[in-house]
Each structure stands twice: as C-alpha cells, then as structure tokens.
PDB file of C-alpha atoms and ligand atoms in Angstrom:
ATOM      1  CA  MET A1112      12.523  37.280   4.944  1.00 95.00           C
ATOM      2  CA  ASN A1113      12.233  41.017   4.283  1.00 98.00           C
ATOM      3  CA  ILE A1114      12.648  42.432   0.795  1.00 98.00           C
ATOM      4  CA  ILE A1115      12.412  45.746  -1.000  1.00 98.00           C
ATOM      5  CA  LEU A1116      10.908  45.984  -4.488  1.00 98.00           C
ATOM      6  CA  LEU A1117      12.595  48.984  -6.025  1.00 98.00           C
ATOM      7  CA  GLY A1118      11.738  50.580  -9.341  1.00 98.00           C
ATOM      8  CA  PRO A1119      10.154  53.632 -10.927  1.00 97.00           C
ATOM      9  CA  PRO A1120       6.388  54.195 -10.930  1.00 97.00           C
ATOM     10  CA  GLY A1121       4.729  51.541 -13.084  1.00 97.00           C
ATOM     11  CA  ALA A1122       7.669  49.107 -12.880  1.00 98.00           C
ATOM     12  CA  GLY A1123       5.353  46.412 -11.526  1.00 98.00           C
ATOM     13  CA  LYS A1124       6.084  46.562  -7.782  1.00 98.00           C
ATOM     14  CA  GLY A1125       2.458  46.323  -6.667  1.00 97.00           C
ATOM     15  CA  THR A1126       1.680  43.605  -9.219  1.00 97.00           C
ATOM     16  CA  GLN A1127       4.590  41.464  -8.037  1.00 98.00           C
ATOM     17  CA  ALA A1128       3.983  42.158  -4.339  1.00 98.00           C
ATOM     18  CA  ALA A1129       0.417  40.829  -4.675  1.00 96.00           C
ATOM     19  CA  ARG A1130       1.702  37.662  -6.321  1.00 96.00           C
ATOM     20  CA  LEU A1131       4.361  37.110  -3.639  1.00 97.00           C
ATOM     21  CA  GLU A1132       1.707  37.610  -0.948  1.00 96.00           C
ATOM     22  CA  ALA A1133      -0.398  34.893  -2.531  1.00 95.00           C
ATOM     23  CA  ASP A1134       2.513  32.511  -3.215  1.00 95.00           C
ATOM     24  CA  ARG A1135       4.581  32.945  -0.053  1.00 95.00           C
ATOM     25  CA  GLY A1136       2.412  34.365   2.714  1.00 95.00           C
ATOM     26  CA  MET A1137       4.511  37.505   2.771  1.00 97.00           C
ATOM     27  CA  VAL A1138       2.891  40.888   3.459  1.00 97.00           C
ATOM     28  CA  GLN A1139       2.966  43.899   1.127  1.00 97.00           C
ATOM     29  CA  LEU A1140       3.810  47.176   2.843  1.00 98.00           C
ATOM     30  CA  SER A1141       2.951  49.885   0.332  1.00 98.00           C
ATOM     31  CA  THR A1142       3.303  53.435   1.627  1.00 98.00           C
ATOM     32  CA  GLY A1143       1.294  54.582  -1.410  1.00 98.00           C
ATOM     33  CA  ASP A1144      -1.637  52.364  -0.333  1.00 97.00           C
ATOM     34  CA  MET A1145      -1.296  53.522   3.285  1.00 98.00           C
ATOM     35  CA  LEU A1146      -1.299  57.178   2.223  1.00 98.00           C
ATOM     36  CA  ARG A1147      -4.298  56.692  -0.092  1.00 97.00           C
ATOM     37  CA  ALA A1148      -6.174  55.077   2.820  1.00 96.00           C
ATOM     38  CA  ALA A1149      -5.272  58.065   5.015  1.00 98.00           C
ATOM     39  CA  VAL A1150      -6.477  60.501   2.342  1.00 97.00           C
ATOM     40  CA  LYS A1151      -9.750  58.579   2.002  1.00 96.00           C
ATOM     41  CA  ALA A1152     -10.275  58.504   5.777  1.00 98.00           C
ATOM     42  CA  GLY A1153      -9.461  62.222   6.056  1.00 98.00           C
ATOM     43  CA  THR A1154      -6.882  61.709   8.824  1.00 97.00           C
ATOM     44  CA  PRO A1155      -4.365  64.485   9.611  1.00 97.00           C
ATOM     45  CA  VAL A1156      -1.728  62.559   7.630  1.00 97.00           C
ATOM     46  CA  GLY A1157      -4.153  62.238   4.730  1.00 97.00           C
ATOM     47  CA  LEU A1158      -4.921  65.949   4.760  1.00 97.00           C
ATOM     48  CA  GLN A1159      -1.205  66.741   4.605  1.00 96.00           C
ATOM     49  CA  ALA A1160      -0.444  64.161   1.913  1.00 98.00           C
ATOM     50  CA  LYS A1161      -3.324  64.728  -0.533  1.00 97.00           C
ATOM     51  CA  SER A1162      -2.043  67.679  -2.562  1.00 97.00           C
ATOM     52  CA  VAL A1163       1.566  66.400  -2.509  1.00 98.00           C
ATOM     53  CA  MET A1164       0.440  63.075  -3.976  1.00 98.00           C
ATOM     54  CA  GLU A1165      -1.751  64.733  -6.583  1.00 96.00           C
ATOM     55  CA  ALA A1166       1.295  66.722  -7.718  1.00 96.00           C
ATOM     56  CA  GLY A1167       3.429  63.560  -7.917  1.00 97.00           C
ATOM     57  CA  GLU A1168       5.895  64.838  -5.332  1.00 98.00           C
ATOM     58  CA  LEU A1169       7.156  62.984  -2.276  1.00 98.00           C
ATOM     59  CA  VAL A1170       5.409  63.048   1.091  1.00 98.00           C
ATOM     60  CA  SER A1171       7.716  63.821   4.039  1.00 98.00           C
ATOM     61  CA  ASP A1172      10.162  61.162   5.210  1.00 98.00           C
ATOM     62  CA  ALA A1173       8.889  61.432   8.799  1.00 98.00           C
ATOM     63  CA  ILE A1174       5.300  60.667   7.798  1.00 98.00           C
ATOM     64  CA  VAL A1175       6.037  57.612   5.655  1.00 98.00           C
ATOM     65  CA  SER A1176       8.608  56.134   8.053  1.00 98.00           C
ATOM     66  CA  ALA A1177       6.111  56.488  10.920  1.00 98.00           C
ATOM     67  CA  LEU A1178       3.500  54.643   8.817  1.00 98.00           C
ATOM     68  CA  ILE A1179       5.963  51.817   8.157  1.00 98.00           C
ATOM     69  CA  GLY A1180       6.935  51.580  11.844  1.00 98.00           C
ATOM     70  CA  GLU A1181       3.281  51.300  12.882  1.00 97.00           C
ATOM     71  CA  ARG A1182       2.637  48.675  10.232  1.00 97.00           C
ATOM     72  CA  LEU A1183       5.690  46.603  11.213  1.00 97.00           C
ATOM     73  CA  ASP A1184       4.353  46.471  14.771  1.00 96.00           C
ATOM     74  CA  GLN A1185       1.241  44.706  13.512  1.00 96.00           C
ATOM     75  CA  GLY A1186       3.360  41.738  12.322  1.00 95.00           C
ATOM     76  CA  THR A1187       4.351  40.701   8.822  1.00 95.00           C
ATOM     77  CA  GLY A1188       3.670  36.957   8.517  1.00 90.00           C
ATOM     78  CA  ASN A1189       6.360  35.264   6.438  1.00 94.00           C
ATOM     79  CA  GLY A1190       8.087  38.565   5.787  1.00 96.00           C
ATOM     80  CA  ALA A1191       7.641  42.094   4.555  1.00 98.00           C
ATOM     81  CA  ILE A1192       7.653  43.233   0.932  1.00 98.00           C
ATOM     82  CA  PHE A1193       8.454  46.945   0.961  1.00 98.00           C
ATOM     83  CA  ASP A1194       6.725  48.479  -2.064  1.00 98.00           C
ATOM     84  CA  GLY A1195       7.316  52.163  -2.729  1.00 98.00           C
ATOM     85  CA  TYR A1196       9.403  52.545   0.427  1.00 98.00           C
ATOM     86  CA  PRO A1197      12.174  53.582   0.947  1.00 98.00           C
ATOM     87  CA  ARG A1198      12.200  56.362  -1.661  1.00 98.00           C
ATOM     88  CA  THR A1199      14.973  58.608  -0.255  1.00 98.00           C
ATOM     89  CA  ALA A1200      18.310  58.153   1.531  1.00 98.00           C
ATOM     90  CA  ALA A1201      16.702  59.324   4.782  1.00 98.00           C
ATOM     91  CA  GLN A1202      13.984  56.676   4.410  1.00 98.00           C
ATOM     92  CA  ALA A1203      16.595  53.986   3.707  1.00 98.00           C
ATOM     93  CA  ASP A1204      18.362  54.931   6.952  1.00 98.00           C
ATOM     94  CA  ALA A1205      15.056  54.980   8.811  1.00 98.00           C
ATOM     95  CA  LEU A1206      14.199  51.512   7.507  1.00 98.00           C
ATOM     96  CA  ASP A1207      17.524  50.124   8.746  1.00 98.00           C
ATOM     97  CA  LYS A1208      16.734  51.504  12.200  1.00 98.00           C
ATOM     98  CA  LEU A1209      13.121  50.297  12.195  1.00 98.00           C
ATOM     99  CA  LEU A1210      14.273  46.778  11.298  1.00 98.00           C
ATOM    100  CA  ALA A1211      17.186  46.755  13.767  1.00 97.00           C
ATOM    101  CA  GLU A1212      14.867  47.843  16.598  1.00 97.00           C
ATOM    102  CA  ARG A1213      12.753  44.787  15.808  1.00 96.00           C
ATOM    103  CA  GLU A1214      15.781  42.479  15.433  1.00 96.00           C
ATOM    104  CA  ALA A1215      14.923  42.015  11.764  1.00 96.00           C
ATOM    105  CA  THR A1216      17.157  42.269   8.705  1.00 96.00           C
ATOM    106  CA  LEU A1217      16.852  43.114   5.057  1.00 98.00           C
ATOM    107  CA  ASP A1218      17.458  40.097   2.824  1.00 98.00           C
ATOM    108  CA  PHE A1219      17.105  41.322  -0.755  1.00 98.00           C
ATOM    109  CA  VAL A1220      16.604  44.510  -2.716  1.00 98.00           C
ATOM    110  CA  ILE A1221      14.998  43.525  -6.021  1.00 98.00           C
ATOM    111  CA  GLU A1222      15.408  46.167  -8.682  1.00 98.00           C
ATOM    112  CA  LEU A1223      12.740  46.029 -11.396  1.00 98.00           C
ATOM    113  CA  ALA A1224      14.422  47.424 -14.495  1.00 97.00           C
ATOM    114  CA  VAL A1225      11.976  48.858 -17.030  1.00 96.00           C
ATOM    115  CA  ASP A1226      12.351  51.001 -20.170  1.00 93.00           C
ATOM    116  CA  GLU A1227      11.232  54.479 -19.302  1.00 88.00           C
ATOM    117  CA  ASP A1228       9.147  54.752 -22.472  1.00 86.00           C
ATOM    118  CA  ALA A1229       6.992  51.841 -21.295  1.00 93.00           C
ATOM    119  CA  LEU A1230       6.162  53.365 -17.932  1.00 94.00           C
ATOM    120  CA  VAL A1231       3.784  56.073 -19.065  1.00 94.00           C
ATOM    121  CA  GLU A1232       1.764  53.537 -21.061  1.00 95.00           C
ATOM    122  CA  ARG A1233       1.678  51.200 -18.069  1.00 96.00           C
ATOM    123  CA  ILE A1234       0.541  53.909 -15.698  1.00 96.00           C
ATOM    124  CA  VAL A1235      -2.123  55.595 -17.787  1.00 95.00           C
ATOM    125  CA  GLY A1236      -3.648  52.151 -18.527  1.00 97.00           C
ATOM    126  CA  ARG A1237      -3.683  51.033 -14.880  1.00 98.00           C
ATOM    127  CA  PHE A1238      -6.924  50.436 -12.961  1.00 98.00           C
ATOM    128  CA  THR A1239      -7.998  48.459  -9.894  1.00 98.00           C
ATOM    129  CA  CYS A1240     -11.097  46.718  -8.597  1.00 98.00           C
ATOM    130  CA  ALA A1241     -13.042  49.205  -6.462  1.00 97.00           C
ATOM    131  CA  ASN A1242     -13.964  46.405  -4.062  1.00 97.00           C
ATOM    132  CA  CYS A1243     -10.820  44.286  -3.487  1.00 95.00           C
ATOM    133  CA  GLY A1244      -8.073  46.403  -5.040  1.00 94.00           C
ATOM    134  CA  ALA A1245      -6.890  43.757  -7.536  1.00 96.00           C
ATOM    135  CA  GLY A1246      -4.756  45.417 -10.219  1.00 96.00           C
ATOM    136  CA  TYR A1247      -5.442  45.446 -13.982  1.00 98.00           C
ATOM    137  CA  HIS A1248      -4.302  47.131 -17.161  1.00 97.00           C
ATOM    138  CA  ASP A1249      -6.252  48.218 -20.270  1.00 97.00           C
ATOM    139  CA  LYS A1250      -3.822  46.370 -22.531  1.00 97.00           C
ATOM    140  CA  PHE A1251      -1.529  44.130 -20.459  1.00 96.00           C
ATOM    141  CA  LYS A1252      -3.849  42.623 -17.855  1.00 97.00           C
ATOM    142  CA  GLN A1253      -7.527  42.801 -18.696  1.00 97.00           C
ATOM    143  CA  PRO A1254     -10.086  41.018 -16.513  1.00 98.00           C
ATOM    144  CA  LYS A1255     -10.833  37.521 -17.896  1.00 98.00           C
ATOM    145  CA  VAL A1256     -14.551  38.402 -18.166  1.00 98.00           C
ATOM    146  CA  ALA A1257     -15.175  41.978 -19.335  1.00 96.00           C
ATOM    147  CA  ASP A1258     -15.973  44.444 -16.524  1.00 96.00           C
ATOM    148  CA  THR A1259     -15.741  41.728 -13.881  1.00 98.00           C
ATOM    149  CA  CYS A1260     -12.980  41.401 -11.283  1.00 98.00           C
ATOM    150  CA  ASP A1261     -11.171  38.031 -11.589  1.00 97.00           C
ATOM    151  CA  VAL A1262     -10.687  37.907  -7.823  1.00 96.00           C
ATOM    152  CA  CYS A1263     -14.010  38.991  -6.290  1.00 98.00           C
ATOM    153  CA  GLY A1264     -16.493  39.277  -9.195  1.00 98.00           C
ATOM    154  CA  HIS A1265     -17.179  42.945  -8.524  1.00 98.00           C
ATOM    155  CA  HIS A1266     -18.095  45.171 -11.503  1.00 98.00           C
ATOM    156  CA  GLU A1267     -16.769  48.585 -10.485  1.00 98.00           C
ATOM    157  CA  PHE A1268     -13.216  49.696 -11.097  1.00 98.00           C
ATOM    158  CA  LYS A1269     -11.271  52.849 -10.290  1.00 97.00           C
ATOM    159  CA  ARG A1270      -8.276  54.812 -11.530  1.00 97.00           C
ATOM    160  CA  ARG A1271      -5.854  56.839  -9.426  1.00 96.00           C
ATOM    161  CA  PRO A1272      -6.059  60.626  -9.719  1.00 93.00           C
ATOM    162  CA  ASP A1273      -2.247  60.777 -10.032  1.00 96.00           C
ATOM    163  CA  ASP A1274      -2.102  58.260 -12.901  1.00 96.00           C
ATOM    164  CA  ASN A1275      -2.037  60.883 -15.647  1.00 94.00           C
ATOM    165  CA  GLU A1276       0.802  61.661 -18.018  1.00 91.00           C
ATOM    166  CA  GLU A1277       1.779  64.985 -16.454  1.00 92.00           C
ATOM    167  CA  THR A1278       2.016  63.648 -12.889  1.00 95.00           C
ATOM    168  CA  VAL A1279       3.835  60.546 -14.066  1.00 94.00           C
ATOM    169  CA  ARG A1280       6.627  62.748 -15.448  1.00 93.00           C
ATOM    170  CA  THR A1281       7.030  64.438 -12.054  1.00 96.00           C
ATOM    171  CA  ARG A1282       7.008  61.056 -10.298  1.00 96.00           C
ATOM    172  CA  MET A1283       9.748  59.806 -12.624  1.00 96.00           C
ATOM    173  CA  THR A1284      11.827  62.907 -12.001  1.00 96.00           C
ATOM    174  CA  GLU A1285      11.448  62.338  -8.257  1.00 97.00           C
ATOM    175  CA  TYR A1286      12.477  58.697  -8.728  1.00 97.00           C
ATOM    176  CA  ARG A1287      15.604  59.601 -10.672  1.00 97.00           C
ATOM    177  CA  ALA A1288      16.625  62.402  -8.311  1.00 98.00           C
ATOM    178  CA  LYS A1289      15.846  60.886  -4.916  1.00 98.00           C
ATOM    179  CA  THR A1290      15.184  57.140  -5.130  1.00 98.00           C
ATOM    180  CA  ALA A1291      17.665  55.756  -7.691  1.00 97.00           C
ATOM    181  CA  PRO A1292      20.587  57.194  -5.641  1.00 98.00           C
ATOM    182  CA  ILE A1293      19.823  54.828  -2.746  1.00 98.00           C
ATOM    183  CA  LEU A1294      20.710  51.777  -4.887  1.00 98.00           C
ATOM    184  CA  PRO A1295      24.529  52.055  -4.630  1.00 98.00           C
ATOM    185  CA  GLY A1296      24.357  51.875  -0.821  1.00 98.00           C
ATOM    186  CA  TYR A1297      22.413  48.618  -1.035  1.00 98.00           C
ATOM    187  CA  GLU A1298      24.747  47.370  -3.786  1.00 98.00           C
ATOM    188  CA  ALA A1299      27.718  47.924  -1.475  1.00 98.00           C
ATOM    189  CA  ARG A1300      25.979  45.665   1.045  1.00 98.00           C
ATOM    190  CA  GLY A1301      25.531  42.953  -1.618  1.00 98.00           C
ATOM    191  CA  LEU A1302      21.744  43.089  -1.397  1.00 98.00           C
ATOM    192  CA  VAL A1303      20.744  44.149  -4.909  1.00 98.00           C
ATOM    193  CA  TYR A1304      19.405  41.772  -7.562  1.00 98.00           C
ATOM    194  CA  ARG A1305      18.241  43.130 -10.887  1.00 98.00           C
ATOM    195  CA  VAL A1306      15.213  41.675 -12.654  1.00 98.00           C
ATOM    196  CA  ASP A1307      14.008  42.435 -16.190  1.00 98.00           C
ATOM    197  CA  GLY A1308      10.719  44.191 -15.512  1.00 98.00           C
ATOM    198  CA  MET A1309       9.903  44.282 -19.239  1.00 97.00           C
ATOM    199  CA  ALA A1310       9.253  40.540 -19.286  1.00 97.00           C
ATOM    200  CA  ASP A1311       5.659  39.405 -18.920  1.00 96.00           C
ATOM    201  CA  ILE A1312       4.157  39.414 -15.446  1.00 97.00           C
ATOM    202  CA  ALA A1313       4.549  35.677 -14.754  1.00 97.00           C
ATOM    203  CA  HIS A1314       8.184  35.653 -15.897  1.00 98.00           C
ATOM    204  CA  VAL A1315       9.009  38.574 -13.609  1.00 98.00           C
ATOM    205  CA  THR A1316       7.453  36.677 -10.691  1.00 98.00           C
ATOM    206  CA  GLN A1317       9.504  33.586 -11.530  1.00 98.00           C
ATOM    207  CA  ALA A1318      12.720  35.603 -11.672  1.00 98.00           C
ATOM    208  CA  ILE A1319      11.971  37.071  -8.241  1.00 98.00           C
ATOM    209  CA  GLU A1320      11.042  33.656  -6.812  1.00 97.00           C
ATOM    210  CA  ASP A1321      14.372  32.265  -8.064  1.00 98.00           C
ATOM    211  CA  ILE A1322      16.219  34.995  -6.184  1.00 98.00           C
ATOM    212  CA  LEU A1323      14.238  34.484  -2.961  1.00 97.00           C
ATOM    213  CA  ASP A1324      14.892  30.717  -3.180  1.00 96.00           C
ATOM    214  CA  ARG A1325      18.618  31.363  -2.739  1.00 91.00           C
ATOM    215  CA  LYS A1326      17.939  31.968   0.953  1.00 85.00           C
TER     216      LYS A1326
HETATM  217  P1  ADP B 541       4.049  49.962  -9.521  1.00 51.81           P
HETATM  218  O1  ADP B 541       3.429  49.348  -8.284  1.00 51.81           O
HETATM  219  O2  ADP B 541       5.520  49.680  -9.646  1.00 51.81           O
HETATM  220  O3  ADP B 541       3.743  51.431  -9.667  1.00 51.81           O
HETATM  221  P2  ADP B 541       2.089  48.298 -10.930  1.00 51.81           P
HETATM  222  O4  ADP B 541       2.378  46.954 -10.364  1.00 51.81           O
HETATM  223  O5  ADP B 541       0.848  48.990 -10.458  1.00 51.81           O
HETATM  224  O6  ADP B 541       3.384  49.264 -10.788  1.00 51.81           O
HETATM  225  O7  ADP B 541       2.049  48.152 -12.532  1.00 51.81           O
HETATM  226  C1  ADP B 541       1.648  49.249 -13.356  1.00 51.81           C
HETATM  227  C2  ADP B 541       0.707  48.746 -14.457  1.00 51.81           C
HETATM  228  O8  ADP B 541       1.461  47.922 -15.363  1.00 51.81           O
HETATM  229  C3  ADP B 541      -0.441  47.889 -13.934  1.00 51.81           C
HETATM  230  O9  ADP B 541      -1.625  48.231 -14.651  1.00 51.81           O
HETATM  231  C4  ADP B 541      -0.002  46.461 -14.224  1.00 51.81           C
HETATM  232  O10 ADP B 541      -1.123  45.627 -14.520  1.00 51.81           O
HETATM  233  C5  ADP B 541       0.915  46.603 -15.424  1.00 51.81           C
HETATM  234  N1  ADP B 541       2.066  45.683 -15.361  1.00 51.81           N
HETATM  235  C6  ADP B 541       2.761  45.310 -14.254  1.00 51.81           C
HETATM  236  N2  ADP B 541       3.774  44.466 -14.585  1.00 51.81           N
HETATM  237  C7  ADP B 541       3.710  44.324 -15.938  1.00 51.81           C
HETATM  238  C8  ADP B 541       4.488  43.576 -16.891  1.00 51.81           C
HETATM  239  N3  ADP B 541       5.539  42.822 -16.506  1.00 51.81           N
HETATM  240  N4  ADP B 541       4.141  43.684 -18.195  1.00 51.81           N
HETATM  241  C9  ADP B 541       3.088  44.459 -18.582  1.00 51.81           C
HETATM  242  N5  ADP B 541       2.324  45.176 -17.740  1.00 51.81           N
HETATM  243  C10 ADP B 541       2.620  45.115 -16.433  1.00 51.81           C
HETATM  244  P1  AMP B 542       2.804  54.832  -5.140  1.00 51.81           P
HETATM  245  O1  AMP B 542       1.478  54.215  -4.794  1.00 51.81           O
HETATM  246  O2  AMP B 542       3.958  54.089  -4.572  1.00 51.81           O
HETATM  247  O3  AMP B 542       2.932  55.110  -6.625  1.00 51.81           O
HETATM  248  O4  AMP B 542       2.825  56.262  -4.419  1.00 51.81           O
HETATM  249  C1  AMP B 542       1.878  57.264  -4.758  1.00 51.81           C
HETATM  250  C2  AMP B 542       2.327  58.598  -4.169  1.00 51.81           C
HETATM  251  O5  AMP B 542       2.337  58.523  -2.725  1.00 51.81           O
HETATM  252  C3  AMP B 542       3.737  59.066  -4.546  1.00 51.81           C
HETATM  253  O6  AMP B 542       3.768  59.746  -5.796  1.00 51.81           O
HETATM  254  C4  AMP B 542       4.068  59.984  -3.363  1.00 51.81           C
HETATM  255  O7  AMP B 542       3.409  61.239  -3.472  1.00 51.81           O
HETATM  256  C5  AMP B 542       3.440  59.236  -2.185  1.00 51.81           C
HETATM  257  N1  AMP B 542       4.377  58.254  -1.580  1.00 51.81           N
HETATM  258  C6  AMP B 542       4.215  56.897  -1.542  1.00 51.81           C
HETATM  259  N2  AMP B 542       5.243  56.314  -0.901  1.00 51.81           N
HETATM  260  C7  AMP B 542       6.087  57.320  -0.535  1.00 51.81           C
HETATM  261  C8  AMP B 542       7.341  57.370   0.127  1.00 51.81           C
HETATM  262  N3  AMP B 542       7.958  56.239   0.551  1.00 51.81           N
HETATM  263  N4  AMP B 542       7.909  58.581   0.329  1.00 51.81           N
HETATM  264  C9  AMP B 542       7.312  59.714  -0.064  1.00 51.81           C
HETATM  265  N5  AMP B 542       6.136  59.750  -0.721  1.00 51.81           N
HETATM  266  C10 AMP B 542       5.518  58.564  -0.957  1.00 51.81           C
END
C-alpha cells in the first residue's frame, strides 16, 4: 500500500507518518528529512538545497524526485508514506513514473485539512528530539516528563531553522501556488480522501486508519 499525505506545512504529515510507521510497518519517505540529512552531511545536494530551504522555497523537482527514486530502491516494507512529496505537478508526474517502473501503484492520497491560522502556531511551537527525531510541540504535544524524550529518554531537543513565522508564510504561499493544484488530478483518479487535521492527533490517526482499512 502506497499513500501520499498531502497538506500545508504544519498540517501534521510527519506526526501521522510516524504513527502509521509504528502501527502498520509502513515507511515514511519525507523529502524534507532527506534534504536536511543532505545539508547536515554537506553533500552536493545539501549544498544546493540549504539556502532554498532556509528561504522556504522549493528545491528543484529533479533533486527531490531523484532522492525518492533512490529511497524506493531500498525497499519500503508494508508500503510507502510519501510525506512532503510530491509538491508540484512535475513531481506528481515523476512519482507516477517512479512507481510504474517498480510495478507499484498509489492507493490513497490523504488530504489533511487544517485552518491556516493554526499552522503558524503549530510550526513555531514544533521541536524534535535531537537523538531520535521524535516530534513534539510546546503546547500540543509536550514530552510526558519535562525535557525528556518519551521515545528514547534523551534530554536535548532541536528546532528547525526554517520554522519561523516569516519562512512559514513563504512555505504556505508555495503550497497554495504549486502543491494544492495537484489535488484535482488525484481527485479525478478517485484517490483523494479528506481528513480533518484540526482534530486531536489520535483522532486524525484513527480517521486515516479507517480509510486505509477500506483496502
Ligand atoms: P508537517 O509534517 O505536516 O509539517 P508536523 O507533523 O511536524 O507537520 O506537525 C507540526 C506541529 O504540530 C508538530 O509540533 C506537531 O506536534 C503538532 N501537531 C501535529 N498534529 C497535530 C494535531 N492534530 N493537533 C495539534 N498539534 C498537532
Ligand atoms: P518539510 O520538511 O516537508 O517541511 O520541507 C522542508 C523544506 O524542504 C521545504 O520548505 C522545501 O524547501 C524543501 N522540500 C522538501 N520536500 C520538497 C519537495 N518535495 N519539493 C521541493 N522542495 C522540498
């Protein structure tokens, strides 16, 4: 089963992908995570992507589609959860080709619908464990024990350099202009299911699980 989680920055894609990985043995394919790893490692891709990401703009279609192709070749367990990819019409076409070449299909496109006003608050309050990457929020998902990761017990956390109000506005503009327009094409193929991303985290997961159980 291969699915896309589609929604603006802060909609909850990464949060839900992690839960589906744990519940279903699926694998999260986040181009944002792949690009951040490339930036950290100082690879040629990372060097090209760094300033684009810091500005909240989109990295080139060729780069991100190549990353996805390489990752698909490593195997995806019980299925792929595309998180943050595709983000343009060209990427949507590339994904169709990448899947067809591997005799795989796309089963669902889950749209996480969220009030735009809520997104800035979600993003500026977001942080992750510096050791295992588990995601938290200052208000909506605090660690159970203060300053201690629920998953690995580590005490250091980090925030993304692009999670500031100014960059978030650019990222939302990019989403509206380039990503939202790919939805109608998937709707025409009968793949799109809309989930209320304003519900609490566990309810969103349940709504997604209910959709995946139709298969
Ligand atoms: P995305 O991957 O779509 O950019 P995230 O999954 O990182 O978004 O979520 C952004 C922030 O909002 C995180 O700090 C996360 O803990 C929080 N969050 C995610 N889903 C919800 C929800 N349903 N309600 C409240 N906060 C949420
Ligand atoms: P994300 O982690 O999904 O919020 O992505 C962080 C940043 O990485 C984005 O603002 C873009 O600069 C870049 N990025 C991630 N995925 C893509 C993609 N599919 N296409 C273009 N740029 C991307």
